[in-house]
Amino acid sequence: MPDVGNMRARYRRILRFAARYIVQTWWYELVLPRFGLAGVAARGRTARLTRIAERFHALAVDLGGLMIKVGQYLSSRLDVLPPEITRELAGLQDEVPPVPFDDIRRLAEAELGMPLDRAYASFDPTPVAAASLGQAHRARLSPIDAADMGYDDAVVKVQRPGIELVVDVDLRALRRVAGWLDRVRFVSNRVDLPALVEEFATTSLEEIDYLHEAQNAERFAASFTDDPRVAAPEVVWERTTRRVLTLADVTAIKINDRAGLIAAGIDPKDVANRFAAVMFDQLFRDGYFHADPHPGNIFVTPDASGPAQAGTSPDWQLTFIDFGMMGQVPDGLRQALQQLMIAVAARDGKRLVASFRSVGFLLPTAETAELERAMTELFARFGGMGFAELAQVDEREFRRFAIEFGDVMRTLPFQLPENFLLIIRAMSLTSGMCSSLDPQFNIWDAVEPYAAQLLRSEQGNVARAFGREALSVAGTVWRLPGRLDQVVDRIEQGRLVANSPRIEQRMSRLERTAGRIVSAVVFVGLFLGGILLRVDEPVWGAILLWVSAVPLLHAVFAGAFGRRGAG
């Protein structure tokens, strides 16, 4: 049991480490370049970042608690952290020395209100796994519980004694560090660190509440009730409390055990594809997902009845365990993520940037023309490549693109939206897992059919979807004259900055043709609307078709009269 003195020392040690390397980074990355010494800072950057990562790795292993989870999260942030840091932290595992069994026994018996030999028929004192927040032991249910549940093999998770105090201290230290960094404008303009820490705190506090985890397990299982691809352990509620969790023992082949999978006749490539599809379903269909899908939390369970026959259920399942870290995707965010996935599958840079804005990556005021160009170029150069193919690309090509793209990223007001920390973690672990199972795994191949499915379900009837788009465009262009007036006002007031020296000619031409454009697009919208309505509402369909003739005549003859008048 940690004492108060040790907790004070722990708190100070975390803050000292953070302060030291914040100041060091400030000196090398901000101060030296201002004095023309950017080259000096750049020469030692790789060694300096590697040293920071190595020392944090050592700190996390020594302290345990939430520091290991912080390191695991940082290792997944390939988008914002340099590879020197992510590579070093990638091997950080949540494995710590086990708590002596006498301490575990005392806590478990206090929680269950009875001796272990009464609560269980047997209880293995050697843990199956020991992590920073708790450890797991195999056990056999008592005859009464076994009769109720229909099985007797179980796994019992017991919280580490005193972990609540450790988590509280770690969160106070992280909040303090986030407050320091939030005062740096470059950081605060791009990410709300205090909000991220609070999101991390919520997840961490839920993770040490085993009643919450038990509810998560049942909710997850309910999401896949009719899906033969996925299984989850059953909760033994009679032997579950806030700090003790008893589950059915579902131990099988670890998902990253390639040799074990092959020995069981299971193709690791099939496992990679199914795992990616299941994770996509959780994120984009259900909006409720396993946020810690590392190899220790997923088993491949062969069907005991043998290989599947044609037309029958799969001959193996993905069995998820450890539901302490679960994430939820609100409906609005899920729809935005679906649009983002469709944009990626279509290699559409402009639509991808629009999706970035919908998700919340970009502030509403961000000017995105350069980012759209960068994304289009990204798809043109690297789109469709899997990790194996990317590994064959000349490193200089990556470097050239990174320099160009990095400049764009630094000039735009990016931010990390709420609810995204766990999404990034889940997708990072999923991508890494699939690539380890199948070195030729191509994330594009996994995304495209899923995106096509989303597109079909989103649009339904293609004609109606096209009609809605046309009507939407018609409404947009109908507002064009008002927008032109606003643009002209800004030009007259000298508040419009333009890149083209011929802006006045273009605006004049646009004003002359605006009326015809409005009429033409309104015609298209009314005409398509009439066609679509004619099946279900023939009267209204006919009315719209007749009315569409008015803007058509205006678009045609206004142009003719305009040219004659100009002549």
Coordinates of C-alpha atoms in Angstrom, one line a residue, residues 21-499:
Y21 CA 12.3 18.5 -21.1
I22 CA 9.8 21.3 -21.7
V23 CA 12.5 23.8 -21.0
Q24 CA 15.0 21.9 -23.1
T25 CA 12.6 21.8 -26.1
W26 CA 11.8 25.5 -25.7
W27 CA 15.5 26.3 -25.7
Y28 CA 16.5 24.3 -28.8
E29 CA 13.3 24.7 -30.9
L30 CA 12.3 28.3 -30.1
V31 CA 15.2 30.3 -28.6
L32 CA 18.2 29.1 -30.7
P33 CA 16.4 29.5 -34.1
R34 CA 15.6 33.2 -33.1
F35 CA 19.4 33.8 -32.8
G36 CA 20.1 32.2 -36.2
L37 CA 21.3 28.9 -34.7
A38 CA 18.6 26.6 -36.1
G39 CA 21.3 24.5 -37.7
V40 CA 22.8 23.8 -34.3
A41 CA 19.5 22.7 -32.9
A42 CA 18.7 20.5 -35.9
R43 CA 22.1 18.7 -35.9
G44 CA 21.4 17.1 -32.4
R45 CA 17.6 16.8 -32.7
T46 CA 17.5 13.0 -33.4
A47 CA 19.8 12.1 -30.5
R48 CA 18.0 14.5 -28.2
L49 CA 14.6 13.2 -28.9
T50 CA 15.7 9.6 -28.6
R51 CA 17.2 10.4 -25.2
I52 CA 14.0 12.0 -24.0
A53 CA 12.0 8.9 -25.2
E54 CA 14.4 6.5 -23.5
R55 CA 14.2 8.4 -20.2
F56 CA 10.4 8.5 -20.3
H57 CA 10.4 4.8 -21.0
A58 CA 12.5 4.2 -18.0
L59 CA 10.4 6.5 -15.8
A60 CA 7.1 4.8 -16.9
V61 CA 8.4 1.3 -16.2
D62 CA 9.7 2.4 -12.8
L63 CA 6.6 4.3 -11.7
G64 CA 3.9 2.2 -13.4
G65 CA 0.4 3.5 -12.7
L66 CA -0.9 5.8 -15.5
M67 CA 2.6 6.6 -16.8
I68 CA 2.7 3.4 -18.8
K69 CA -0.7 4.2 -20.4
V70 CA 0.6 7.7 -21.2
G71 CA 3.6 6.2 -22.9
Q72 CA 1.4 3.8 -24.9
Y73 CA -0.8 6.7 -26.0
L74 CA 2.2 8.8 -27.1
S75 CA 3.6 5.8 -29.1
S76 CA 0.5 5.8 -31.2
R77 CA 0.6 9.5 -32.1
L78 CA 2.6 9.1 -35.3
D79 CA 0.8 12.1 -36.7
V80 CA 2.2 14.7 -34.3
L81 CA 5.2 13.1 -32.6
P82 CA 8.6 12.5 -34.3
P83 CA 9.5 8.8 -35.1
E84 CA 12.4 9.0 -32.6
I85 CA 9.9 9.1 -29.8
T86 CA 7.2 6.8 -31.1
R87 CA 9.7 4.1 -32.0
E88 CA 11.2 4.0 -28.5
L89 CA 7.8 4.0 -26.7
A90 CA 6.2 1.4 -29.1
G91 CA 7.6 -1.4 -27.0
L92 CA 6.3 -0.1 -23.8
Q93 CA 4.1 -2.9 -22.4
D94 CA 1.7 -2.7 -19.4
E95 CA 3.5 -5.4 -17.6
V96 CA 4.8 -4.9 -14.0
P97 CA 5.8 -7.2 -11.2
P98 CA 2.8 -8.9 -9.5
V99 CA 1.5 -7.9 -6.1
P100 CA 2.2 -10.5 -3.4
F101 CA -0.7 -12.9 -3.2
D102 CA -1.4 -12.2 0.5
D103 CA -2.2 -8.6 -0.4
I104 CA -4.4 -9.7 -3.3
R105 CA -6.2 -12.2 -1.0
R106 CA -6.9 -9.5 1.6
L107 CA -8.4 -7.1 -0.9
A108 CA -10.5 -9.8 -2.7
E109 CA -11.9 -11.2 0.6
A110 CA -12.7 -7.8 1.9
E111 CA -14.6 -7.0 -1.4
L112 CA -16.4 -10.3 -1.6
G113 CA -17.2 -10.5 2.1
M114 CA -16.0 -14.1 2.5
P115 CA -12.8 -16.2 2.3
L116 CA -11.6 -17.0 -1.2
D117 CA -12.0 -20.8 -0.6
R118 CA -15.7 -20.2 0.0
A119 CA -16.1 -17.8 -3.0
Y120 CA -14.4 -20.2 -5.4
A121 CA -13.7 -23.9 -5.6
S122 CA -10.1 -23.0 -6.3
F123 CA -8.0 -19.9 -6.9
D124 CA -4.5 -20.0 -8.5
P125 CA -2.1 -17.7 -6.5
T126 CA 0.1 -17.2 -9.5
P127 CA -1.3 -14.5 -11.7
V128 CA -2.0 -15.0 -15.4
A129 CA -1.1 -11.4 -16.1
A130 CA 0.0 -8.4 -13.9
A131 CA -0.6 -4.9 -15.2
S132 CA -0.3 -1.4 -13.7
L133 CA -3.9 -1.2 -12.5
G134 CA -4.7 -4.8 -11.6
Q135 CA -3.8 -8.4 -12.1
A136 CA -5.7 -11.6 -13.2
H137 CA -5.8 -15.1 -11.7
R138 CA -7.4 -18.3 -12.9
A139 CA -10.0 -19.8 -10.7
R140 CA -12.8 -22.4 -10.6
L141 CA -16.3 -21.4 -9.7
S142 CA -18.0 -22.9 -6.7
P143 CA -20.4 -25.8 -7.5
I144 CA -23.4 -23.5 -7.0
D145 CA -22.1 -20.7 -9.2
A146 CA -20.9 -23.3 -11.8
A147 CA -24.4 -24.8 -11.9
D148 CA -26.0 -21.4 -12.5
M149 CA -23.5 -20.3 -15.1
G150 CA -23.1 -23.6 -17.0
Y151 CA -19.3 -23.6 -16.7
D152 CA -16.7 -23.6 -13.9
D153 CA -13.5 -22.1 -15.5
A154 CA -13.1 -18.4 -14.7
V155 CA -10.6 -15.6 -14.6
V156 CA -10.7 -13.2 -11.7
K157 CA -9.3 -9.6 -12.0
V158 CA -8.3 -8.0 -8.7
Q159 CA -7.3 -4.4 -8.5
R160 CA -3.9 -3.5 -7.2
P161 CA -4.1 -2.4 -3.6
G162 CA -3.8 1.4 -3.3
I163 CA -4.1 2.1 -7.1
E164 CA -6.8 4.7 -6.5
L165 CA -4.3 6.9 -4.7
V166 CA -1.6 6.3 -7.4
V167 CA -4.1 7.3 -10.2
D168 CA -5.1 10.4 -8.3
V169 CA -1.5 11.5 -8.0
D170 CA -0.7 10.8 -11.6
L171 CA -3.8 12.7 -12.8
R172 CA -2.9 15.8 -10.6
A173 CA 0.6 15.8 -12.1
L174 CA -0.7 15.5 -15.7
R175 CA -3.2 18.3 -15.1
R176 CA -0.3 20.5 -13.9
V177 CA 1.8 19.7 -16.9
A178 CA -1.1 20.3 -19.3
G179 CA -1.6 23.7 -17.6
W180 CA 2.0 24.6 -18.3
L181 CA 1.8 23.6 -22.0
D182 CA -1.5 25.3 -22.5
R183 CA 0.3 28.6 -21.9
V184 CA 2.4 28.0 -25.0
R185 CA 0.4 29.6 -27.9
F186 CA 1.7 27.1 -30.5
V187 CA 0.3 24.2 -28.4
S188 CA -2.9 25.8 -27.3
N189 CA -3.8 26.9 -30.8
R190 CA -3.7 23.3 -32.0
V191 CA -4.9 21.2 -29.1
D192 CA -6.8 21.7 -25.9
L193 CA -4.5 19.8 -23.6
P194 CA -6.5 20.3 -20.4
A195 CA -9.5 18.8 -22.1
L196 CA -7.5 15.9 -23.4
V197 CA -6.2 15.2 -19.9
E198 CA -9.8 15.3 -18.5
E199 CA -10.8 12.8 -21.2
F200 CA -7.9 10.6 -20.2
A201 CA -8.8 11.0 -16.5
T202 CA -12.4 9.9 -17.2
T203 CA -11.2 6.9 -19.0
S204 CA -8.7 6.0 -16.3
L205 CA -11.2 6.3 -13.5
E206 CA -13.7 4.2 -15.3
E207 CA -11.0 1.6 -15.9
I208 CA -10.4 1.0 -12.2
D209 CA -14.2 0.5 -11.6
Y210 CA -14.8 -3.1 -12.3
L211 CA -18.6 -2.8 -12.1
H212 CA -18.3 -0.3 -15.0
E213 CA -16.1 -2.8 -16.9
A214 CA -18.6 -5.6 -16.3
Q215 CA -21.4 -3.4 -17.7
N216 CA -19.2 -2.6 -20.7
A217 CA -18.6 -6.3 -21.3
E218 CA -22.3 -7.0 -21.5
R219 CA -23.0 -4.0 -23.7
F220 CA -20.2 -5.0 -26.1
A221 CA -21.5 -8.6 -26.2
A222 CA -25.0 -7.3 -27.0
S223 CA -23.7 -5.3 -30.0
F224 CA -22.6 -8.6 -31.5
T225 CA -25.4 -10.9 -30.4
D226 CA -26.2 -12.0 -33.9
D227 CA -22.7 -11.7 -35.3
P228 CA -20.8 -15.1 -35.3
R229 CA -17.5 -13.3 -35.9
V230 CA -17.2 -11.9 -32.4
A231 CA -17.5 -13.3 -28.8
A232 CA -17.0 -11.8 -25.3
P233 CA -16.7 -13.5 -21.9
E234 CA -19.8 -13.7 -19.7
V235 CA -19.8 -11.8 -16.4
V236 CA -20.2 -13.8 -13.1
W237 CA -22.1 -11.0 -11.3
E238 CA -22.3 -13.0 -8.0
R239 CA -18.5 -12.7 -7.7
T240 CA -18.1 -9.1 -9.0
T241 CA -17.6 -5.9 -7.1
R242 CA -16.0 -2.5 -7.8
R243 CA -12.5 -4.0 -7.3
V244 CA -13.0 -7.7 -8.1
L245 CA -14.3 -8.9 -11.5
T246 CA -15.0 -12.5 -12.3
L247 CA -15.5 -13.6 -15.9
A248 CA -15.7 -16.8 -17.9
D249 CA -12.2 -18.1 -18.9
V250 CA -12.2 -17.6 -22.7
T251 CA -8.4 -18.0 -23.2
A252 CA -7.5 -19.1 -26.7
I253 CA -4.9 -18.3 -29.4
K254 CA -3.5 -14.8 -29.0
I255 CA -4.3 -12.8 -32.1
N256 CA -0.6 -12.1 -32.8
D257 CA 0.5 -15.7 -32.4
R258 CA 1.0 -16.4 -36.1
A259 CA 2.5 -19.9 -35.5
G260 CA -0.4 -20.8 -33.3
L261 CA -2.9 -19.6 -35.9
I262 CA -1.2 -21.5 -38.7
A263 CA -1.1 -24.7 -36.6
A264 CA -4.8 -24.4 -36.0
G265 CA -5.4 -24.1 -39.8
I266 CA -6.3 -20.4 -39.6
D267 CA -4.8 -18.0 -42.1
P268 CA -3.3 -14.8 -40.4
K269 CA -4.3 -12.8 -43.4
D270 CA -8.0 -13.7 -42.9
V271 CA -7.6 -12.8 -39.2
A272 CA -6.2 -9.3 -40.2
N273 CA -9.1 -8.6 -42.6
R274 CA -11.8 -9.7 -40.2
F275 CA -10.2 -7.8 -37.3
A276 CA -10.1 -4.6 -39.4
A277 CA -13.8 -5.1 -40.5
V278 CA -14.9 -5.7 -36.9
M279 CA -13.1 -2.6 -35.6
F280 CA -14.6 -0.5 -38.4
D281 CA -18.1 -1.9 -37.5
Q282 CA -17.6 -0.8 -33.9
L283 CA -16.4 2.7 -34.8
F284 CA -18.5 3.6 -37.7
R285 CA -21.6 1.5 -37.3
D286 CA -22.2 1.0 -33.6
G287 CA -20.5 4.1 -32.2
Y288 CA -19.3 1.9 -29.3
F289 CA -15.8 0.4 -29.5
H290 CA -13.0 -1.4 -27.7
A291 CA -10.4 1.3 -27.2
D292 CA -7.5 -1.0 -26.1
P293 CA -7.3 -3.8 -28.8
H294 CA -3.7 -4.8 -28.2
P295 CA -2.6 -8.5 -28.6
G296 CA -3.2 -9.4 -25.0
N297 CA -6.9 -8.4 -25.2
I298 CA -8.0 -10.4 -28.3
F299 CA -8.0 -14.1 -28.8
V300 CA -8.8 -16.2 -31.9
T301 CA -11.1 -19.0 -30.8
P302 CA -11.4 -22.0 -33.1
D303 CA -14.8 -23.6 -33.5
A304 CA -14.9 -26.7 -31.3
S305 CA -17.1 -28.4 -33.9
G306 CA -14.3 -28.3 -36.5
P307 CA -14.0 -26.5 -39.9
A308 CA -17.0 -24.7 -41.2
Q309 CA -18.9 -26.1 -44.2
A310 CA -20.0 -24.0 -47.1
G311 CA -22.8 -21.6 -46.1
T312 CA -22.3 -22.1 -42.3
S313 CA -21.0 -19.8 -39.6
P314 CA -17.3 -19.0 -39.4
D315 CA -15.0 -21.7 -38.1
W316 CA -13.3 -19.3 -35.6
Q317 CA -14.2 -16.2 -33.7
L318 CA -12.5 -13.0 -32.5
T319 CA -12.9 -13.1 -28.7
F320 CA -12.4 -9.7 -27.0
I321 CA -11.5 -9.3 -23.3
D322 CA -10.7 -6.4 -20.9
F323 CA -13.5 -3.8 -21.4
G324 CA -12.1 -1.2 -19.0
M325 CA -11.3 1.2 -21.8
M326 CA -14.2 1.6 -24.1
G327 CA -15.0 4.6 -26.3
Q328 CA -18.2 6.1 -27.7
V329 CA -18.7 8.0 -30.9
P330 CA -21.6 10.5 -30.8
D331 CA -24.0 10.3 -33.8
G332 CA -22.8 13.6 -35.3
L333 CA -19.1 12.6 -35.1
R334 CA -19.8 9.1 -36.4
Q335 CA -21.5 10.5 -39.5
A336 CA -18.6 12.9 -40.0
L337 CA -16.2 9.9 -39.7
Q338 CA -18.2 8.0 -42.3
Q339 CA -17.8 10.9 -44.7
L340 CA -14.1 11.0 -44.0
M341 CA -13.8 7.3 -44.7
I342 CA -15.7 7.7 -48.0
A343 CA -13.4 10.6 -49.0
V344 CA -10.3 8.4 -48.3
A345 CA -11.6 5.5 -50.3
A346 CA -12.5 7.9 -53.2
R347 CA -9.0 9.5 -53.0
D348 CA -10.9 12.8 -52.9
G349 CA -8.6 15.5 -51.4
K350 CA -11.2 18.2 -51.4
R351 CA -13.8 16.0 -49.7
L352 CA -11.3 14.8 -47.2
V353 CA -10.5 18.4 -46.1
A354 CA -14.3 19.1 -45.8
S355 CA -14.5 15.9 -43.6
F356 CA -11.6 17.2 -41.5
R357 CA -13.7 20.3 -40.8
S358 CA -16.8 18.3 -40.1
V359 CA -15.0 16.1 -37.6
G360 CA -13.5 19.1 -35.9
F361 CA -9.9 18.9 -36.9
L362 CA -10.0 22.4 -38.4
L363 CA -11.3 25.5 -36.9
P364 CA -14.2 27.1 -38.9
T365 CA -12.0 30.1 -39.9
A366 CA -9.2 27.9 -41.5
E367 CA -8.4 28.7 -45.1
T368 CA -8.0 25.2 -46.7
A369 CA -7.0 25.7 -50.3
E370 CA -3.4 24.7 -49.7
L371 CA -4.4 21.8 -47.5
E372 CA -6.7 20.5 -50.3
R373 CA -3.8 20.8 -52.7
A374 CA -1.5 18.8 -50.3
M375 CA -4.1 16.1 -49.8
T376 CA -4.7 15.8 -53.5
E377 CA -1.0 15.5 -54.0
L378 CA -0.8 12.9 -51.2
F379 CA -3.4 10.7 -52.9
A380 CA -1.6 11.1 -56.2
R381 CA 1.8 10.1 -54.9
F382 CA 0.9 7.4 -52.3
G383 CA -2.8 6.6 -52.6
G384 CA -3.6 2.9 -52.7
M385 CA -0.3 1.8 -51.3
G386 CA -0.1 -0.7 -48.4
F387 CA 2.6 -0.6 -45.7
A388 CA 4.7 -3.1 -47.7
E389 CA 4.5 -0.9 -50.8
L390 CA 5.2 2.3 -48.9
A391 CA 8.4 0.6 -47.5
Q392 CA 9.7 0.4 -51.1
V393 CA 9.2 4.2 -51.8
D394 CA 12.4 6.2 -51.9
E395 CA 12.9 7.9 -48.5
R396 CA 13.8 11.1 -50.3
E397 CA 10.3 11.2 -51.8
F398 CA 8.8 11.0 -48.3
R399 CA 11.1 13.7 -47.1
R400 CA 10.2 16.1 -49.9
F401 CA 6.5 15.6 -49.3
A402 CA 6.9 15.9 -45.5
I403 CA 8.7 19.3 -45.9
E404 CA 6.0 20.6 -48.2
F405 CA 3.1 19.1 -46.2
G406 CA 4.6 20.1 -42.8
D407 CA 4.7 23.7 -43.8
V408 CA 1.0 23.6 -44.6
M409 CA 0.2 21.8 -41.3
R410 CA 2.0 24.4 -39.3
T411 CA 0.2 27.3 -40.8
L412 CA -3.3 25.9 -40.3
P413 CA -5.2 26.0 -37.0
F414 CA -5.6 22.3 -36.4
Q415 CA -7.1 21.0 -33.2
L416 CA -7.8 17.6 -31.7
P417 CA -11.6 17.4 -31.1
E418 CA -13.1 15.8 -28.0
N419 CA -13.8 12.1 -27.9
F420 CA -10.9 11.5 -30.3
L421 CA -8.1 10.3 -28.0
L422 CA -9.6 6.8 -27.8
I423 CA -10.5 6.7 -31.5
I424 CA -6.9 7.4 -32.4
R425 CA -5.6 4.8 -30.0
A426 CA -8.0 2.2 -31.3
M427 CA -7.2 2.8 -34.9
S428 CA -3.5 2.9 -34.3
L429 CA -3.5 -0.4 -32.6
T430 CA -5.8 -1.9 -35.2
S431 CA -3.5 -0.8 -38.0
G432 CA -0.4 -2.1 -36.3
M433 CA -2.0 -5.4 -35.5
C434 CA -3.2 -6.0 -39.1
S435 CA 0.3 -5.2 -40.5
S436 CA 1.9 -7.6 -38.0
L437 CA -0.5 -10.4 -39.1
D438 CA -0.1 -9.7 -42.7
P439 CA 3.0 -7.7 -43.9
Q440 CA 1.2 -7.1 -47.2
F441 CA -1.9 -5.8 -45.5
N442 CA -3.3 -2.8 -47.4
I443 CA -5.5 -0.6 -45.3
W444 CA -7.0 0.8 -48.5
D445 CA -8.4 -2.7 -49.4
A446 CA -10.0 -2.8 -46.0
V447 CA -11.5 0.7 -46.2
E448 CA -12.9 0.6 -49.8
P449 CA -15.5 -2.1 -49.5
Y450 CA -16.6 -0.7 -46.1
A451 CA -16.8 2.9 -47.6
A452 CA -18.8 1.5 -50.5
Q453 CA -21.2 -0.1 -48.0
L454 CA -21.5 3.2 -46.1
L455 CA -22.2 5.1 -49.3
R456 CA -24.9 2.7 -50.4
S457 CA -26.6 2.8 -47.0
E458 CA -26.3 6.6 -46.9
Q459 CA -27.6 7.3 -50.3
G460 CA -30.1 4.5 -50.8
N461 CA -31.6 5.2 -54.2
V462 CA -29.0 6.8 -56.5
A463 CA -31.5 8.9 -58.4
R464 CA -32.9 10.4 -55.2
A465 CA -29.5 11.1 -53.8
F466 CA -28.6 12.9 -57.1
G467 CA -31.8 14.8 -57.0
R468 CA -31.1 16.0 -53.4
E469 CA -27.7 17.1 -54.5
A470 CA -29.1 19.0 -57.4
L471 CA -31.7 20.7 -55.3
S472 CA -29.0 21.6 -52.8
V473 CA -26.9 23.1 -55.5
A474 CA -29.9 25.0 -56.8
G475 CA -30.4 26.5 -53.3
T476 CA -26.8 27.4 -53.0
V477 CA -26.7 29.2 -56.4
W478 CA -30.1 30.8 -55.7
R479 CA -28.3 32.7 -52.9
L480 CA -25.4 33.7 -55.2
P481 CA -26.6 37.3 -56.0
G482 CA -26.6 38.1 -52.3
R483 CA -23.2 36.7 -51.9
L484 CA -21.9 38.6 -54.9
D485 CA -23.3 41.8 -53.3
Q486 CA -21.3 41.1 -50.2
V487 CA -18.1 40.4 -52.2
V488 CA -18.6 43.7 -54.1
D489 CA -19.1 45.6 -50.8
R490 CA -15.8 44.1 -49.5
I491 CA -14.0 45.2 -52.7
E492 CA -15.3 48.7 -52.4
Q493 CA -14.3 48.9 -48.8
G494 CA -10.8 47.5 -49.6
R495 CA -11.3 44.5 -47.3
L496 CA -10.9 41.8 -50.0
V497 CA -7.4 40.2 -50.5
A498 CA -7.2 38.5 -53.9
N499 CA -4.4 36.4 -55.5

